Amino acid sequence: MNTFTALRWLVGVILISVVLGSCRTKTKPGDENEVVTDSIAQTNPVPTDLNSDQSELFNTVVGSAEGGIIRGISFGDPVSKVRAGERFEMFEDTTDHIGFTHDTEQLETIDVQYFHANNRISRITVDVYLNSPRATQQLWNTARRNFTERFGTPRQESAKSITWEKSPAQVVIEDVSVGKDFGLKMTFVPSNKTVFASNR
C-alpha cells in the first residue's frame, strides 16, 4: 500500500466517523434518557392553504345551476335530469338513489346523493368532509347565512344542528365531526307531500 492510497483510506475513515457521529442523538450531561434531535428532523411544514375558501366551497356545494332546491334540482324532477346535469363524478347508482362525488384541490370531499321514488327525486343529502374544525365552523357560518337569507329564520337551532322550513323544502345542516373527522351534512326534503306530488 503506497502513501497516497493509505492517506485516501485514512481520510475515508475519518469522514465516515464524522458522518456517523453527527447522526447520533445527543444527550445532556447527567441525563442519559433525554434525547435531543437535530432541528432539521423536527421540521414538518404545515401547508398554509389546508382549507378552501369556505364561501367558494359553499358555492361548489350548492352548484351554479339556476333554480331548484340545490344544484338546479327540485323535488319531483326525473332522475334523468340529475344524470344529464350533474357535473360531479358518479360513485353509486342503486335502486333508490344515485350518488356523485367531488374532491377539492385541498382534498376536501363533497358527496351528493339524490334519493328517488318512482324515478322522481324525493330527497337530497350532501356530505362535506373537511380538514379542520376551523373549516367546519366557517362552512357552517356560510351555510347558515345563505340558508337564512333563502329560507328565513331557522325553525330550530342548536350547537350541532339547524333546521329551516319554507315551502317547498325543509333544510337541515348538521355538524357531524367526530374526533379527527370533520364535516357537515346537509339534508333537503319536501316541506310537505303535496308540493312533491304536484311536481310528479
Protein backbone atom coordinates (compact mmCIF):
# COMPACT_ATOMS: atom_id res chain seq x y z
CA MET A 1 0.00 0.00 0.00
CA ASN A 2 1.59 3.26 -1.08
CA THR A 3 1.40 6.50 0.88
CA PHE A 4 -1.27 8.04 -1.36
CA THR A 5 -3.60 5.03 -1.00
CA ALA A 6 -3.07 4.96 2.78
CA LEU A 7 -3.90 8.66 3.01
CA ARG A 8 -7.09 8.19 0.98
CA TRP A 9 -8.09 5.28 3.22
CA LEU A 10 -7.45 7.36 6.38
CA VAL A 11 -9.46 10.34 5.06
CA GLY A 12 -12.33 7.98 4.18
CA VAL A 13 -12.37 6.50 7.70
CA ILE A 14 -12.33 9.99 9.27
CA LEU A 15 -15.22 11.16 7.04
CA ILE A 16 -17.30 8.09 7.88
CA SER A 17 -16.64 8.62 11.61
CA VAL A 18 -17.68 12.27 11.41
CA VAL A 19 -20.87 11.44 9.50
CA LEU A 20 -21.82 8.64 11.88
CA GLY A 21 -21.03 10.82 14.89
CA SER A 22 -23.23 13.67 13.67
CA CYS A 23 -26.18 11.33 13.02
CA ARG A 24 -26.26 10.03 16.58
CA THR A 25 -28.63 11.59 19.09
CA LYS A 26 -27.06 13.67 21.81
CA THR A 27 -27.83 13.59 25.49
CA LYS A 28 -27.50 16.34 28.02
CA PRO A 29 -24.82 15.83 30.62
CA GLY A 30 -26.23 13.89 33.54
CA ASP A 31 -29.42 12.92 31.67
CA GLU A 32 -28.85 9.80 29.59
CA ASN A 33 -32.59 9.26 28.93
CA GLU A 34 -33.42 12.59 27.30
CA VAL A 35 -32.84 12.68 23.56
CA VAL A 36 -32.13 15.92 21.74
CA THR A 37 -32.67 15.70 18.00
CA ASP A 38 -31.42 17.97 15.28
CA SER A 39 -33.77 20.81 14.30
CA ILE A 40 -33.85 19.57 10.69
CA ALA A 41 -35.51 16.32 11.77
CA GLN A 42 -38.22 18.27 13.63
CA THR A 43 -39.24 20.43 10.71
CA ASN A 44 -42.66 19.33 9.35
CA PRO A 45 -44.05 22.15 7.25
CA VAL A 46 -47.83 22.63 7.60
CA PRO A 47 -49.48 23.84 4.40
CA THR A 48 -50.91 27.32 4.79
CA ASP A 49 -53.74 26.52 2.36
CA LEU A 50 -55.04 23.45 4.21
CA ASN A 51 -58.64 24.66 3.86
CA SER A 52 -60.60 26.03 0.93
CA ASP A 53 -62.20 29.44 0.98
CA GLN A 54 -65.47 28.36 2.57
CA SER A 55 -67.65 30.76 0.56
CA GLU A 56 -66.26 29.27 -2.64
CA LEU A 57 -66.69 25.78 -1.22
CA PHE A 58 -70.32 26.52 -0.33
CA ASN A 59 -70.91 27.72 -3.90
CA THR A 60 -69.38 24.47 -5.17
CA VAL A 61 -71.71 22.51 -2.86
CA VAL A 62 -74.92 24.23 -3.95
CA GLY A 63 -73.87 24.44 -7.61
CA SER A 64 -74.17 27.15 -10.20
CA ALA A 65 -77.32 25.87 -11.93
CA GLU A 66 -80.28 28.24 -11.60
CA GLY A 67 -83.48 27.21 -9.86
CA GLY A 68 -84.23 24.07 -7.93
CA ILE A 69 -83.62 23.29 -4.30
CA ILE A 70 -79.91 22.63 -4.74
CA ARG A 71 -77.63 22.14 -7.77
CA GLY A 72 -80.54 23.02 -10.09
CA ILE A 73 -82.64 20.03 -8.97
CA SER A 74 -86.16 20.21 -7.48
CA PHE A 75 -88.23 17.58 -5.72
CA GLY A 76 -90.20 15.61 -8.30
CA ASP A 77 -87.60 16.08 -11.04
CA PRO A 78 -86.90 12.91 -13.03
CA VAL A 79 -83.67 11.05 -12.28
CA SER A 80 -82.72 11.58 -15.94
CA LYS A 81 -82.41 15.34 -15.24
CA VAL A 82 -79.87 14.63 -12.49
CA ARG A 83 -77.90 12.29 -14.74
CA ALA A 84 -77.83 14.87 -17.53
CA GLY A 85 -77.00 17.91 -15.38
CA GLU A 86 -74.78 16.74 -12.51
CA ARG A 87 -71.11 17.67 -13.07
CA PHE A 88 -69.61 15.69 -10.18
CA GLU A 89 -68.38 12.13 -10.74
CA MET A 90 -70.96 9.38 -10.19
CA PHE A 91 -69.85 6.93 -7.49
CA GLU A 92 -73.03 4.92 -6.89
CA ASP A 93 -76.27 4.07 -8.65
CA THR A 94 -78.76 1.98 -6.67
CA THR A 95 -82.46 1.26 -6.86
CA ASP A 96 -83.35 4.18 -4.56
CA HIS A 97 -80.60 6.79 -5.08
CA ILE A 98 -77.67 7.94 -7.18
CA GLY A 99 -74.53 9.46 -5.68
CA PHE A 100 -71.94 11.86 -7.02
CA THR A 101 -68.61 12.95 -5.54
CA HIS A 102 -66.09 15.75 -5.97
CA ASP A 103 -62.67 16.40 -4.37
CA THR A 104 -61.34 19.94 -3.99
CA GLU A 105 -57.71 20.91 -4.50
CA GLN A 106 -57.33 20.81 -0.70
CA LEU A 107 -58.61 17.20 -0.68
CA GLU A 108 -61.97 18.07 0.86
CA THR A 109 -64.73 15.80 -0.43
CA ILE A 110 -68.32 16.62 -1.37
CA ASP A 111 -70.73 13.67 -1.74
CA VAL A 112 -74.22 14.40 -3.10
CA GLN A 113 -76.93 11.72 -3.02
CA TYR A 114 -80.22 12.08 -4.87
CA PHE A 115 -82.87 9.75 -3.45
CA HIS A 116 -85.79 8.89 -5.70
CA ALA A 117 -89.18 7.19 -5.59
CA ASN A 118 -90.91 6.18 -8.82
CA ASN A 119 -87.95 7.68 -10.70
CA ARG A 120 -88.59 11.15 -9.17
CA ILE A 121 -86.28 13.00 -6.76
CA SER A 122 -87.69 12.84 -3.22
CA ARG A 123 -84.71 13.80 -1.01
CA ILE A 124 -81.19 15.17 -1.43
CA THR A 125 -78.29 14.82 1.01
CA VAL A 126 -74.87 16.44 0.86
CA ASP A 127 -71.91 15.28 2.96
CA VAL A 128 -68.92 17.63 3.07
CA TYR A 129 -65.72 16.15 4.53
CA LEU A 130 -63.35 18.87 5.73
CA ASN A 131 -59.78 19.17 7.01
CA SER A 132 -60.14 21.03 10.30
CA PRO A 133 -62.53 22.32 12.96
CA ARG A 134 -61.91 25.85 11.66
CA ALA A 135 -63.04 24.91 8.14
CA THR A 136 -66.11 23.19 9.57
CA GLN A 137 -67.10 26.28 11.57
CA GLN A 138 -66.53 28.58 8.60
CA LEU A 139 -68.64 26.44 6.25
CA TRP A 140 -71.33 26.20 8.98
CA ASN A 141 -71.41 30.01 9.24
CA THR A 142 -71.53 30.45 5.46
CA ALA A 143 -74.33 27.88 5.05
CA ARG A 144 -76.28 29.37 7.98
CA ARG A 145 -76.10 32.86 6.49
CA ASN A 146 -77.07 31.73 2.98
CA PHE A 147 -79.90 29.41 4.03
CA THR A 148 -81.31 32.06 6.39
CA GLU A 149 -81.39 34.55 3.52
CA ARG A 150 -83.19 31.99 1.38
CA PHE A 151 -85.47 30.17 3.85
CA GLY A 152 -85.91 32.74 6.65
CA THR A 153 -85.29 32.42 10.37
CA PRO A 154 -84.31 28.88 11.41
CA ARG A 155 -87.15 26.84 12.88
CA GLN A 156 -84.78 25.03 15.25
CA GLU A 157 -81.16 25.66 16.15
CA SER A 158 -78.60 24.03 18.45
CA ALA A 159 -74.81 23.87 18.59
CA LYS A 160 -74.79 20.89 16.21
CA SER A 161 -77.91 21.31 14.03
CA ILE A 162 -80.01 24.00 12.32
CA THR A 163 -83.38 23.45 10.60
CA TRP A 164 -85.19 25.75 8.19
CA GLU A 165 -88.61 25.16 6.70
CA LYS A 166 -90.09 27.20 3.91
CA SER A 167 -92.04 25.73 1.03
CA PRO A 168 -91.00 23.75 -0.90
CA ALA A 169 -88.18 22.48 1.35
CA GLN A 170 -87.12 21.59 4.84
CA VAL A 171 -83.36 22.05 5.13
CA VAL A 172 -81.14 20.71 7.91
CA ILE A 173 -77.42 21.21 8.39
CA GLU A 174 -75.60 19.14 10.98
CA ASP A 175 -72.05 19.25 12.29
CA VAL A 176 -71.11 15.57 12.08
CA SER A 177 -67.49 15.97 13.20
CA VAL A 178 -66.18 13.10 15.33
CA GLY A 179 -62.62 13.02 16.65
CA LYS A 180 -60.31 13.96 13.80
CA ASP A 181 -63.01 13.53 11.14
CA PHE A 182 -64.56 16.90 10.36
CA GLY A 183 -67.58 17.74 8.26
CA LEU A 184 -71.14 18.86 7.71
CA LYS A 185 -74.23 17.03 6.47
CA MET A 186 -76.98 18.91 4.63
CA THR A 187 -80.39 17.32 4.11
CA PHE A 188 -83.12 18.63 1.80
CA VAL A 189 -86.63 17.10 1.98
CA PRO A 190 -90.01 18.39 0.79
CA SER A 191 -91.69 20.63 3.37
CA ASN A 192 -94.98 18.89 2.62
CA LYS A 193 -96.03 15.98 0.43
CA THR A 194 -98.48 17.96 -1.73
CA VAL A 195 -95.60 20.03 -3.19
CA PHE A 196 -93.77 16.82 -4.14
CA ALA A 197 -96.93 15.24 -5.58
CA SER A 198 -97.71 18.30 -7.69
CA ASN A 199 -94.32 18.08 -9.42
CA ARG A 200 -94.72 14.45 -10.48
